[in-house]
Coordinates of N, CA and C in Angstrom, one line a residue:
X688 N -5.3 15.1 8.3 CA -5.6 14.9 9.7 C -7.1 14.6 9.8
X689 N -7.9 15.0 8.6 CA -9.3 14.9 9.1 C -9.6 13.1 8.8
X690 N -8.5 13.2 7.7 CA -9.6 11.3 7.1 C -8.9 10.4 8.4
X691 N -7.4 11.3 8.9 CA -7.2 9.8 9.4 C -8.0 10.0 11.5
X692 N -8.8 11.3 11.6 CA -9.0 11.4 12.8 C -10.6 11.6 12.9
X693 N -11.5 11.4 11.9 CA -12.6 12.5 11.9 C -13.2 12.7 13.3
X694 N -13.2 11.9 13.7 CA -13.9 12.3 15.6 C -13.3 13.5 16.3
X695 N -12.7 13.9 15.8 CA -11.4 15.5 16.3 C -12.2 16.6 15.4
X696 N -12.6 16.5 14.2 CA -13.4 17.7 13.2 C -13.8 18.3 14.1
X697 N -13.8 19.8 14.0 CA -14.1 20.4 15.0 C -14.2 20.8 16.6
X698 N -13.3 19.8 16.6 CA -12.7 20.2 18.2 C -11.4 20.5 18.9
X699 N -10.6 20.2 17.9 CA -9.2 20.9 17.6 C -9.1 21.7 16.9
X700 N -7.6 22.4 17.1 CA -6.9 23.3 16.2 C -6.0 22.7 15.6
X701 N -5.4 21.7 14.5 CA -4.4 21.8 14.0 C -3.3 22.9 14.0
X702 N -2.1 22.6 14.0 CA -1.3 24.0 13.4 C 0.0 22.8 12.7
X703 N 0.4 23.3 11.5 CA 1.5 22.8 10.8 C 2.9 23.2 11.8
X704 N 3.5 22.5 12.4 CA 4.9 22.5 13.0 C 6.2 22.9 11.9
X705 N 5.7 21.7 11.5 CA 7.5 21.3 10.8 C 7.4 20.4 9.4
X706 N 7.8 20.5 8.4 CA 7.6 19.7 7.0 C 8.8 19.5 6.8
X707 N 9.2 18.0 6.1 CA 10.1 18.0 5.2 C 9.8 17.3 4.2
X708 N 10.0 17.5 3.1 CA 9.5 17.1 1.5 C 10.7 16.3 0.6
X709 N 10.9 15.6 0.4 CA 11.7 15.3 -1.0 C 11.3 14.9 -2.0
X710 N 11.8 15.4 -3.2 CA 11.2 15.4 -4.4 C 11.6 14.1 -5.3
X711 N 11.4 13.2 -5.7 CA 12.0 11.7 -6.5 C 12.0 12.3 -7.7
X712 N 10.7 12.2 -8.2 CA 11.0 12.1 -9.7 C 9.2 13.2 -10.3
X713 N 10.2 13.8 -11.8 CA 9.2 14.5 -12.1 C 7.7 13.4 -12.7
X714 N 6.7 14.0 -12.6 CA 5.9 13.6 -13.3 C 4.4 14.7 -14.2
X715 N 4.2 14.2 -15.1 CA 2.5 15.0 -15.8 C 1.8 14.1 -15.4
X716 N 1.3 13.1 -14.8 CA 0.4 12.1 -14.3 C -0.7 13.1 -13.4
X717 N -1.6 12.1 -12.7 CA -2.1 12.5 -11.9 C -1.9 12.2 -10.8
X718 N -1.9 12.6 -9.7 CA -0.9 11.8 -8.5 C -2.2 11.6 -7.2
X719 N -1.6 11.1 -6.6 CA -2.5 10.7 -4.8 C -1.4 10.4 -3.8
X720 N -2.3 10.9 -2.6 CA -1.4 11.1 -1.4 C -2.0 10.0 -0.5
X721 N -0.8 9.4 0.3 CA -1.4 8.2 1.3 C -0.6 8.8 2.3
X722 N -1.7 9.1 3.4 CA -1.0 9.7 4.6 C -0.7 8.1 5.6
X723 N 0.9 8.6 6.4 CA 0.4 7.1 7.3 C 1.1 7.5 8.5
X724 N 0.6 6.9 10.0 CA 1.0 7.3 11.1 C 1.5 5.5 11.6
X725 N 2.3 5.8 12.4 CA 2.3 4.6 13.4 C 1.5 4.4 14.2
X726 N 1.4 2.9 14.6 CA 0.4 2.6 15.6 C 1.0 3.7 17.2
X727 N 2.3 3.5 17.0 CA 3.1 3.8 18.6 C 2.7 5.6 18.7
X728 N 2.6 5.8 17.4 CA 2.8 7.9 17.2 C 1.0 7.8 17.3
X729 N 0.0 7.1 17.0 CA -0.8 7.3 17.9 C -1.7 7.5 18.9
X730 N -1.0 6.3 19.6 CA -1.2 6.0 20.9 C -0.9 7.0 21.9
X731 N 0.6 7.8 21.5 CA 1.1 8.9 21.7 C 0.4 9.7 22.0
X732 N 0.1 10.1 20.6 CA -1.0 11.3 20.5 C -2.0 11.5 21.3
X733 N -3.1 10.4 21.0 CA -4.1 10.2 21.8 C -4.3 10.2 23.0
X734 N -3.1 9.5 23.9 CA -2.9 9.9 25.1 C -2.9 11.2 25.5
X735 N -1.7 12.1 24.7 CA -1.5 13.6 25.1 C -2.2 14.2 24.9
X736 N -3.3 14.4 24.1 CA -4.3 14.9 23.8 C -5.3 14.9 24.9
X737 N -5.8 13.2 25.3 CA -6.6 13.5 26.7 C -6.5 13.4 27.9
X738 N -5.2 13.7 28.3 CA -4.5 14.3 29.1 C -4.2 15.8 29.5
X739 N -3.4 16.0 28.6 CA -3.0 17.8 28.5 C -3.7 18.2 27.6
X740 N -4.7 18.1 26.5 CA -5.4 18.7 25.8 C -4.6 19.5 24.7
X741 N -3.9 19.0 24.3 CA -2.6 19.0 23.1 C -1.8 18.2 23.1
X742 N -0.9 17.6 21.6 CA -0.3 16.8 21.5 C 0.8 17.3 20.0
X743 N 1.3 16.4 19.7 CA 1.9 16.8 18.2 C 2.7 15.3 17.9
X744 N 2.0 15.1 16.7 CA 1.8 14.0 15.9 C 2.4 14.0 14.2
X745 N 3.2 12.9 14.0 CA 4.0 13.1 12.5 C 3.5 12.3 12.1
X746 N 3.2 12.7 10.4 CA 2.3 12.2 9.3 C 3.4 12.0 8.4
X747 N 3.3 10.6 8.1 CA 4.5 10.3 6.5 C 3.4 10.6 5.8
X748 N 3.7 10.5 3.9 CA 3.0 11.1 3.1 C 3.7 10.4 2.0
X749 N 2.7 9.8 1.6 CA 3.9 9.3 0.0 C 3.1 10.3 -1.5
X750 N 3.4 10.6 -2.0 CA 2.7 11.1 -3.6 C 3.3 10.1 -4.1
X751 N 2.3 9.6 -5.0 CA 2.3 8.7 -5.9 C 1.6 8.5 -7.9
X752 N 2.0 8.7 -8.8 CA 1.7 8.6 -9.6 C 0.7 7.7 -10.6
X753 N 0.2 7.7 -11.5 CA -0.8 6.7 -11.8 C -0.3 5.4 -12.2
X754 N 0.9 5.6 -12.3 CA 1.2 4.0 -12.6 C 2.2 3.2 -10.7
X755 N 1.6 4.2 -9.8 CA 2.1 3.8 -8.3 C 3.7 4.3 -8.2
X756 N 4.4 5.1 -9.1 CA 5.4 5.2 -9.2 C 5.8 6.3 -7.9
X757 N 6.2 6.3 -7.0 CA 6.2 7.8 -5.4 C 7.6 7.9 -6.5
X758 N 6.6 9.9 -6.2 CA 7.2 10.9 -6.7 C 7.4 11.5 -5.9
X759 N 7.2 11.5 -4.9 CA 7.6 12.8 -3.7 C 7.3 11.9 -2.5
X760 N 8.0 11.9 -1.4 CA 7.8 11.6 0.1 C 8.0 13.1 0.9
X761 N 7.0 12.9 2.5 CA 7.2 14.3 2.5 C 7.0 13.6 4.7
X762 N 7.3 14.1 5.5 CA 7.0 14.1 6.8 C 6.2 15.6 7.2
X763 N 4.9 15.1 8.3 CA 4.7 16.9 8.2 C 4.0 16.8 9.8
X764 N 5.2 17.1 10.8 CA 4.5 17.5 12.2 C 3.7 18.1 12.8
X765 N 2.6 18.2 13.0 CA 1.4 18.8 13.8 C 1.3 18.8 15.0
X766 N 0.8 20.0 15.8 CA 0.5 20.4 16.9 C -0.7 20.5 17.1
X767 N -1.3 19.5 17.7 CA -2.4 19.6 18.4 C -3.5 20.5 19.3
X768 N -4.3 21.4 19.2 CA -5.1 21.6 20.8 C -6.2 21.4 20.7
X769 N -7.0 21.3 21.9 CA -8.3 20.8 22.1 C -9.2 22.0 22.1
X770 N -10.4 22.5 21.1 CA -10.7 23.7 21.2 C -11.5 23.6 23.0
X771 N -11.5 25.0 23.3 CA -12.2 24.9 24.8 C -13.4 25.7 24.7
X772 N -14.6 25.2 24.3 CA -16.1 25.5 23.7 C -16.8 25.6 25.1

């Protein structure tokens, strides 16, 4: 949430909603994660956020291995609030 929002650092709460994970294939590699949102989930967001001052926004997630092989895909819903400072 922070790389794909950093102008929100510190002025939200994240909270983890909901995850789902599937597992492809094992690996001993070293792995990396590419988080990705839609443009439309968003626009969404963004809206409900400066509007009602909460939102909740789904993040795909691929794990991927060093030869780019995705070993795990995962979806992971967040709930938004606007801290009130």
């Amino acid at each position: 949430m922070q790389r794909l929002f950093p102008d929100l650092v510190g002025k939200v709460i994240p909270v983890l909603r909901d995850s789902q994970i599937k597992f492809k294939k094992p690996t001993t590699d070293t792995i990396h994660a590419i988080a990705t949102i839609s443009d439309e989930e968003t626009e969404t967001f963004k809206t409900g956020l400066d509007k009602k001052g909460r939102a909740m926004i789904g993040v795909d997630v691929e794990l991927r291995d060093e030869s780019e092989v995705v070993v795990c895909i995962g979806r992971f819903t967040w709930f938004v609030q606007v801290l009130n400072v």
